Amino acid sequence: MSKPLSFYRSYFLSKTMFLRRRNGTDSSKTRVADPNIEKDGADNDDKKKDQYKMPQRRNYGSKKWSCWDNCCWFIGFICSIWWFCLFLYNTMPDSIPQFVTMAITGPLPDPPGVKLRKEGLTANHPVVLVPGVVTGGLELWEGRHCAEGLLGKRLWGGSFGEFYKRPLCWLEHISLDNDTGFDPPGIRVRPVTGLVAADYFATGYFVWAVVIANLAHIGYEEKSLYMAAYDWRLSFQNTEIRDQSLTRIKSNIELLVATHGGKKVVVLPHSMGVQYFLHFMKWVETPAPRGGGGGPDWCAKHIKAIMNIGAPFLGSPKSIALHFSIEVRDIAALRAQAPGLLDKDVLGLQTFKHLMRMFRTWDATFSMIPKGGETIWGGLDWSPETETVNNSAKKGTDNSTRNTGGNGNICDTKGVNYGRLISFSKDWAETHSSKIERVDFKHVAKGDKLTNSSNCDIWLEYHEMGNRAIKAVADHKVYTAGSILDLLHYVAPKLMARGASHFSYGIADDLDDPKYDQYKYWSNPLETKLPNAPDMEIYSLYGVGLPTERGYIYKVAPPSDCSIPFQIDTSVDGDSEDSCLKGGVFSGDGDETVPIISAGFMCAKGWRGKTRFNPSGIRTYNREYKHAPPANLLEGRGTQSGSHVDLLGNFALIEDVLRVAAGATGEDIGGDRVYSDIFKCGHFCRHFGMSVKFEKTGFEVLENVLVSILCVVLKKEHKEMTSH
Amino acid sequence: MPELMPAARLKREGLKGIHPVVLVPGIVTGGLELWEGKPCADGLFRKRLWGGGGFTQLLKRPLCWLEHLSLHNETGLDPPGIRVRPVPGLFGADYSAPGYFVWDVLVKNLAKIGYEGKNLHMAAYDWRLSFQNTEVRDRALSKLKSKIELMYRANGNKKVVVVPHSMGVAYFLHFLKWVETPPPMGGGGGQGWCAEHIKAIVNIGPSFLGVPKAVSNILSAEGKDVAYFRAMAPGVLDSGTLGLRALEHVMRVSRTWDSVVSLMPKGGETIWGNMDWSPEDEHVCDFSKKRYFRLSPSDNNVNNSNAKQVFRVKDPVKYGRIISFGKAASVLHSSQLPTAVLKEILHMNASRNFNSSCGEAWTEYDEMSRESIRKIGAVDKAYTATTLFDLLRFVAPKMMNRAEAHFSHGIADNLEDPKYNHYKYWSNPLEMKLPDAPNMEIYCSYGVGIPTERSYVYKLSPSNKCKHIPYQIDTSVDGEDGSCLKSGVYFADGDESVPVLSAGFMCAKGWKGRTRFNPSGINTYVREYQSKPPTSGIKSTTHVDIMGNIALIEDILRVAAGATGEEIGGDKIYSDMLRMSERINLRL
């Protein structure tokens, strides 16, 4: 709250300043007419010191009012106003911002917790929160020399304070060992435990805090909430091997159920936590040496519902760009790092490579690579999104789409081949597959080393590829979700070898094949069976209505010694204003990070009813939340946001969560709630509305102001348009 | 870094952490945060009310803060509309939490030899509540049990080493009984749970038998250096809103905390001495060889200088009289003192007239008539550890009613009596049997050689105004040079807060060998840490600073790495502990 306030303060100040100045100039103008006074003023200029000492007496005596007097008066005025405001600000009770907000926007709706409490809802089922990638805090337990004295300080999350000063040291500690996927020798970085692990990511940037606060309103407290913190850098099974994280979760859930008189838990996984919890459910029922030995009915006994929030069940195309060239437009973490880290001269131009190296040591990121191959994500010439675009447009069934379309922000999906996750050049992205000659790259030998690559400070596997290999990769022209794996295996063999032993991305033909007992399949919903728990419920809660990265156009970077050889071709834009292609990135519908196909498919189809993936017929529900940007600056990140992280502050979502935690079933809260076409044809073609990009992490007040003004204007226009 | 010395050295020796470690904080060292509050605490959700963080926010509204820290006067639980809960975690997130500073050095040393979140745990509990209520309200004991079981299993079936500090000692005793008691009242771990899961309990600065300081706290909120007061003082005492009433406010709040009562002296006159006898009276004061003590700066107000002081005792001090009104009452032989006055006053109980001129009652003192206040405080009365309770029951009836349902301070005649299955006896070592765990070890580690408050000379407050605490320590009373009496307080040997008697007796005698309190013959060790003249941080042995004492840390690390009590040197005694214990006539 302090930021917007300080803005207001300075705003008022500048306004008063402006008024003062105008008065000042007015009065000096009138006096300029009198030559004597002007002369006097010049005199005064020479005797500045005297003026400072006793301007007042002079004024009294001479009854003259010079420019210099004005100046002094003005400065004094500003200073005293400033101090006064500062004083007011410091003595102000905390509730004032609320009054201001109320005055501007009218009474705010009660937060869902307060509202539901009035309805008589109370805490019932204990709640388990499973944080996602990058939102969980990490702290240092043992460090190298450069991290002396930082024991117990946060390396990730929190203020990042101490480590800003030594970015290289930070990178060294946050990276994992490239071969083992564990900590490098001499370094121990461990997840923060407790609710503090992921309530706020950085100061003031909430993750779970709003959900927790609302749960507290209906009576939850620390004993009935549990944050299943884990080291999100490690592969899922390694969190158990190193930290016994899965055992801890099991033990804590058992404790929660025992201390709440047998009431089952409601689990809220977010983002990657969704996959982590899938992994957990398989692990906990697997017999002891490889699993948790909870027995085949553990989930049925302990879990009431799993409410997956922003679930990347089937991965996210963003992770490909991350793996391939560390270029994501808006991954929250990097942005948050950026102001401090990217500007540091120490890293300079090599920042991205540093980040890439760090990123590539994190096994967990493999879990986000798109799963299900072309069956799910589309082949060269089809994709689940594009097939029905014309249908829905013609039928005009989707009214909400129409309305938002009125603002002229339709993303034109015509000619977009979402199935081609990576294309080298725009032409290849659009040409029909029969006209593309693809050259196989796998047999092209590597080793034709880049010149001087031995000089590079930072080692990347790219440096071992050589120009010929790079060219071969580019010659393959387009990659689908299936061939993308080959590509990654080719450009980063070691990395992928490590990743492949922990994760799998296929679709199972026969789920009873004993090989699927292996843990690498546990987090892939297309290669596991859900546990035998017919009373359990699975929800998928996700945002829609935001442009989400879905495919990329790449180019080969101009050859230089130590750079990453591939880049997103940001110069490429679509033909029309509202094309889905912007800056080399094809966008689809989603929550800015996870496309709806990944978030919604399993609950809408894959697990719906009794399928081979869901043999016991666990009920599933899709709940979509349409993105609406915050009405004004004071709403912060908005109460109706649909974006990946801000969704956790969405009032409608929180209300659903609270109701389920208080005992409601999926039917009670209204079953499915869908805006997208996820059911219509099993495909998700849709135009999306607001493309006003909202800065999530920067918190620059100015930006917020601009956006909020823009939004207000747009809203007004929209209102006028609809009223006419 | 010098503070990491022991661990760095031991690591070079090849020491590695083997047994998981559980830390149990004492009174006031745990953080508390707000989960639900009155309107005045708007915007403080999950902000710290105690220990680190948001103190600055709270200093703007000290009354609001005190309101939220108070518990309900009758139930001893939260007042309606307020939920304040303990903060879990080792480092307490990102803030440099002063609440945890006491553990900081130890945790860092443990980290050095390989400890981390999975094998190091800080038991978080609300230290304001009575021990059983932490389970009733927060399930704190269940959590601790589950955590210990988890750590035991997740670390290859290695038993845990428990390190309780100060009041945490009594809390953990309570836990030991609770965990083996069958479900409705206990944790249902079954006989042998402790034997299976616990390797050793290293009690630091243990207040097994209570501390006299607790008495002066309840009576007049004048614990000059009880930690909670010190923690409050910089904030509350300086803020103008409370002004001169700070003491009354502190008293009002702290009297709602049941846990304060757990610190009252246990064992009555048998342990603490009667009117004319005390275990220390001849020996502790036999300081003819002139020991030197440097008092910590916090004692400045008592001693007017922090220079080295001669602390020498000549007169036989009647330590048994924990509270005396007037110096004479503290010195004269008991036959010269009037007796049975208190009972008279207690009979007057019905006639207490509410002093309505004071308006709303601030403390329970306002509900007492002037007359009874005066009678209690009439010169020439002295109270021992036994009669003391009558006094307190009279001046603070509500508090004692509430708290005595949760704590007992006596000595059991027959431990087999089924009444001792009740939880109120579990934290009193003289009224409980240790669990059947012959391989477990119990250490009593504490500092010695620092003058420690042992008994007090009181007087009536001069002011007769409303809302004023009617008694105060008579700071004008001093013994002659070299006496144990300073500013109205008799000092004895200890660690500044806990007298050696309370800290060491159980390990030195009450549990030594196979006694009725320790039927399975658990090995006990007394480890004293002597205060040496250059008492810098790493060698300090005061109640709280001892947590940074390198000798103590080394002992803990060795035990955590698998050493037994014999291997680290068995008993290590500097004080008169043994002779004092002999003096105590307790059937074992």
PDB file of C-alpha atoms in Angstrom, chain A residues 89-92 94-95 98 117 139-142 148-149 151-154 157-161 188 190 192-196 199-200 209 212-225 241-244 247-248 250-252 254-255 259-260, chain B residues 1 4 11 33 35-36 42-48 57 60-61 78 81 83 85-96 104 107-120 135-139 142-144 146-147 150 153-155:
ATOM      1  CA  TYR A  89       1.935   9.774   6.231  1.00  0.00           C
ATOM      2  CA  ASN A  90       3.792   8.424   9.203  1.00  0.00           C
ATOM      3  CA  THR A  91       1.062   9.067  11.690  1.00  0.00           C
ATOM      4  CA  MET A  92      -1.662   7.894   9.414  1.00  0.00           C
ATOM      5  CA  ASP A  94      -3.386   1.898   8.189  1.00  0.00           C
ATOM      6  CA  SER A  95      -7.013   2.056   7.283  1.00  0.00           C
ATOM      7  CA  GLN A  98      -8.973   1.745   2.263  1.00  0.00           C
ATOM      8  CA  ARG A 117     -18.059 -16.139   7.144  1.00  0.00           C
ATOM      9  CA  GLU A 139      17.548 -20.916   2.176  1.00  0.00           C
ATOM     10  CA  LEU A 140      21.227 -21.530   2.637  1.00  0.00           C
ATOM     11  CA  TRP A 141      22.480 -24.184   5.036  1.00  0.00           C
ATOM     12  CA  GLU A 142      26.049 -24.492   3.907  1.00  0.00           C
ATOM     13  CA  GLU A 148      30.035 -16.327   4.520  1.00  0.00           C
ATOM     14  CA  GLY A 149      27.570 -15.185   7.127  1.00  0.00           C
ATOM     15  CA  LEU A 151      23.550 -19.033   6.751  1.00  0.00           C
ATOM     16  CA  GLY A 152      19.814 -19.309   7.078  1.00  0.00           C
ATOM     17  CA  LYS A 153      19.253 -16.389   4.719  1.00  0.00           C
ATOM     18  CA  ARG A 154      17.002 -16.755   1.770  1.00  0.00           C
ATOM     19  CA  GLY A 157      12.150 -15.538  -2.505  1.00  0.00           C
ATOM     20  CA  GLY A 158      11.892 -12.983   0.217  1.00  0.00           C
ATOM     21  CA  SER A 159      13.902  -9.874  -0.304  1.00  0.00           C
ATOM     22  CA  PHE A 160      16.832 -11.390  -2.169  1.00  0.00           C
ATOM     23  CA  GLY A 161      18.572  -8.628  -0.270  1.00  0.00           C
ATOM     24  CA  ARG A 188      23.507 -27.032   0.770  1.00  0.00           C
ATOM     25  CA  ARG A 190      17.237 -26.212   1.218  1.00  0.00           C
ATOM     26  CA  VAL A 192      12.133 -22.955   3.524  1.00  0.00           C
ATOM     27  CA  THR A 193       9.452 -24.700   5.521  1.00  0.00           C
ATOM     28  CA  GLY A 194       6.185 -23.430   6.906  1.00  0.00           C
ATOM     29  CA  LEU A 195       3.680 -21.020   5.459  1.00  0.00           C
ATOM     30  CA  VAL A 196       6.386 -18.409   5.018  1.00  0.00           C
ATOM     31  CA  ASP A 199       3.124 -16.738   1.033  1.00  0.00           C
ATOM     32  CA  TYR A 200       4.990 -13.912  -0.614  1.00  0.00           C
ATOM     33  CA  ALA A 209      -0.911 -14.847   1.088  1.00  0.00           C
ATOM     34  CA  ILE A 212      -4.223 -17.882   3.443  1.00  0.00           C
ATOM     35  CA  ALA A 213      -5.770 -14.641   4.669  1.00  0.00           C
ATOM     36  CA  ASN A 214      -9.169 -15.641   3.389  1.00  0.00           C
ATOM     37  CA  LEU A 215      -8.890 -19.100   4.859  1.00  0.00           C
ATOM     38  CA  ALA A 216      -8.057 -17.453   8.157  1.00  0.00           C
ATOM     39  CA  HIS A 217     -11.246 -15.425   7.945  1.00  0.00           C
ATOM     40  CA  ILE A 218     -13.336 -18.559   8.127  1.00  0.00           C
ATOM     41  CA  GLY A 219     -11.279 -19.920  10.988  1.00  0.00           C
ATOM     42  CA  TYR A 220      -8.213 -21.601   9.567  1.00  0.00           C
ATOM     43  CA  GLU A 221      -4.932 -21.209  11.338  1.00  0.00           C
ATOM     44  CA  GLU A 222      -1.513 -22.691  11.314  1.00  0.00           C
ATOM     45  CA  LYS A 223      -2.580 -26.028  12.730  1.00  0.00           C
ATOM     46  CA  SER A 224      -5.016 -26.728   9.922  1.00  0.00           C
ATOM     47  CA  LEU A 225      -2.915 -25.379   7.072  1.00  0.00           C
ATOM     48  CA  ILE A 241      16.020 -38.932  -1.874  1.00  0.00           C
ATOM     49  CA  ARG A 242      17.709 -35.808  -0.579  1.00  0.00           C
ATOM     50  CA  ASP A 243      15.181 -34.163   1.745  1.00  0.00           C
ATOM     51  CA  GLN A 244      12.559 -36.855   2.307  1.00  0.00           C
ATOM     52  CA  THR A 247       7.709 -38.631   3.358  1.00  0.00           C
ATOM     53  CA  ARG A 248       7.219 -35.349   5.143  1.00  0.00           C
ATOM     54  CA  LYS A 250       2.725 -37.983   3.861  1.00  0.00           C
ATOM     55  CA  SER A 251       3.446 -37.694   7.553  1.00  0.00           C
ATOM     56  CA  ASN A 252       1.985 -34.210   7.759  1.00  0.00           C
ATOM     57  CA  GLU A 254      -1.641 -38.082   8.206  1.00  0.00           C
ATOM     58  CA  LEU A 255      -1.147 -35.788  11.186  1.00  0.00           C
ATOM     59  CA  THR A 259      -5.812 -34.112  14.591  1.00  0.00           C
ATOM     60  CA  HIS A 260      -8.989 -33.096  12.788  1.00  0.00           C
TER      61      HIS A 260
ATOM     62  CA  MET B   1      34.062 -16.331  12.438  1.00  0.00           C
ATOM     63  CA  LEU B   4      31.572 -20.990  14.635  1.00  0.00           C
ATOM     64  CA  LYS B  11      34.242 -30.889  11.686  1.00  0.00           C
ATOM     65  CA  GLU B  33       1.854 -13.964  15.020  1.00  0.00           C
ATOM     66  CA  TRP B  35      -4.313 -14.718  12.815  1.00  0.00           C
ATOM     67  CA  GLU B  36      -7.386 -12.810  13.824  1.00  0.00           C
ATOM     68  CA  ASP B  42      -6.162  -4.108  11.067  1.00  0.00           C
ATOM     69  CA  GLY B  43      -3.588  -5.003   8.512  1.00  0.00           C
ATOM     70  CA  LEU B  44      -1.427  -6.962  10.869  1.00  0.00           C
ATOM     71  CA  PHE B  45      -2.569 -10.350   9.671  1.00  0.00           C
ATOM     72  CA  ARG B  46       0.241 -12.851  10.121  1.00  0.00           C
ATOM     73  CA  LYS B  47       2.519 -10.107  11.332  1.00  0.00           C
ATOM     74  CA  ARG B  48       4.591 -10.840  14.347  1.00  0.00           C
ATOM     75  CA  GLN B  57       4.007  -1.205  13.542  1.00  0.00           C
ATOM     76  CA  LYS B  60       2.316   2.940  17.374  1.00  0.00           C
ATOM     77  CA  ARG B  61      -0.461   1.198  19.235  1.00  0.00           C
ATOM     78  CA  ASP B  78      -7.656 -16.753  23.420  1.00  0.00           C
ATOM     79  CA  GLY B  81     -12.195 -12.436  18.434  1.00  0.00           C
ATOM     80  CA  ARG B  83      -6.261 -15.532  17.567  1.00  0.00           C
ATOM     81  CA  ARG B  85      -0.487 -18.303  17.166  1.00  0.00           C
ATOM     82  CA  PRO B  86       3.112 -19.463  17.432  1.00  0.00           C
ATOM     83  CA  VAL B  87       5.370 -19.046  14.412  1.00  0.00           C
ATOM     84  CA  PRO B  88       7.009 -22.265  13.287  1.00  0.00           C
ATOM     85  CA  GLY B  89      10.377 -22.526  11.640  1.00  0.00           C
ATOM     86  CA  LEU B  90      14.015 -22.353  12.489  1.00  0.00           C
ATOM     87  CA  PHE B  91      15.024 -19.055  11.109  1.00  0.00           C
ATOM     88  CA  GLY B  92      11.570 -17.599  11.197  1.00  0.00           C
ATOM     89  CA  ALA B  93      11.745 -16.582   7.562  1.00  0.00           C
ATOM     90  CA  ASP B  94      13.668 -13.631   6.379  1.00  0.00           C
ATOM     91  CA  TYR B  95      13.499 -11.286   9.276  1.00  0.00           C
ATOM     92  CA  SER B  96      16.308 -11.332  11.737  1.00  0.00           C
ATOM     93  CA  ASP B 104      21.166 -18.672  16.364  1.00  0.00           C
ATOM     94  CA  VAL B 107      21.801 -23.643  14.908  1.00  0.00           C
ATOM     95  CA  LYS B 108      24.708 -22.307  12.890  1.00  0.00           C
ATOM     96  CA  ASN B 109      27.073 -24.694  14.591  1.00  0.00           C
ATOM     97  CA  LEU B 110      24.757 -27.593  13.977  1.00  0.00           C
ATOM     98  CA  ALA B 111      24.449 -26.602  10.326  1.00  0.00           C
ATOM     99  CA  LYS B 112      28.203 -26.691  10.062  1.00  0.00           C
ATOM    100  CA  ILE B 113      28.378 -30.360  10.927  1.00  0.00           C
ATOM    101  CA  GLY B 114      25.678 -31.273   8.467  1.00  0.00           C
ATOM    102  CA  TYR B 115      22.325 -30.432   9.981  1.00  0.00           C
ATOM    103  CA  GLU B 116      19.522 -28.986   7.910  1.00  0.00           C
ATOM    104  CA  GLY B 117      15.756 -28.772   7.840  1.00  0.00           C
ATOM    105  CA  LYS B 118      15.196 -32.493   7.632  1.00  0.00           C
ATOM    106  CA  ASN B 119      17.086 -33.394  10.786  1.00  0.00           C
ATOM    107  CA  LEU B 120      16.818 -30.229  12.823  1.00  0.00           C
ATOM    108  CA  GLU B 135      -2.309 -29.418  22.647  1.00  0.00           C
ATOM    109  CA  VAL B 136      -5.960 -28.582  23.134  1.00  0.00           C
ATOM    110  CA  ARG B 137      -5.776 -25.438  21.048  1.00  0.00           C
ATOM    111  CA  ASP B 138      -2.916 -25.912  18.597  1.00  0.00           C
ATOM    112  CA  ARG B 139      -2.165 -29.641  18.655  1.00  0.00           C
ATOM    113  CA  SER B 142       0.766 -34.007  18.487  1.00  0.00           C
ATOM    114  CA  LYS B 143       2.826 -32.076  16.009  1.00  0.00           C
ATOM    115  CA  LEU B 144       5.949 -32.581  18.035  1.00  0.00           C
ATOM    116  CA  SER B 146       4.653 -36.638  14.599  1.00  0.00           C
ATOM    117  CA  LYS B 147       7.752 -34.614  13.828  1.00  0.00           C
ATOM    118  CA  LEU B 150       9.148 -38.547  11.069  1.00  0.00           C
ATOM    119  CA  ARG B 153      12.228 -42.710  10.336  1.00  0.00           C
ATOM    120  CA  ALA B 154      13.554 -40.370   7.685  1.00  0.00           C
ATOM    121  CA  ASN B 155      17.058 -40.453   9.141  1.00  0.00           C
TER     122      ASN B 155
END
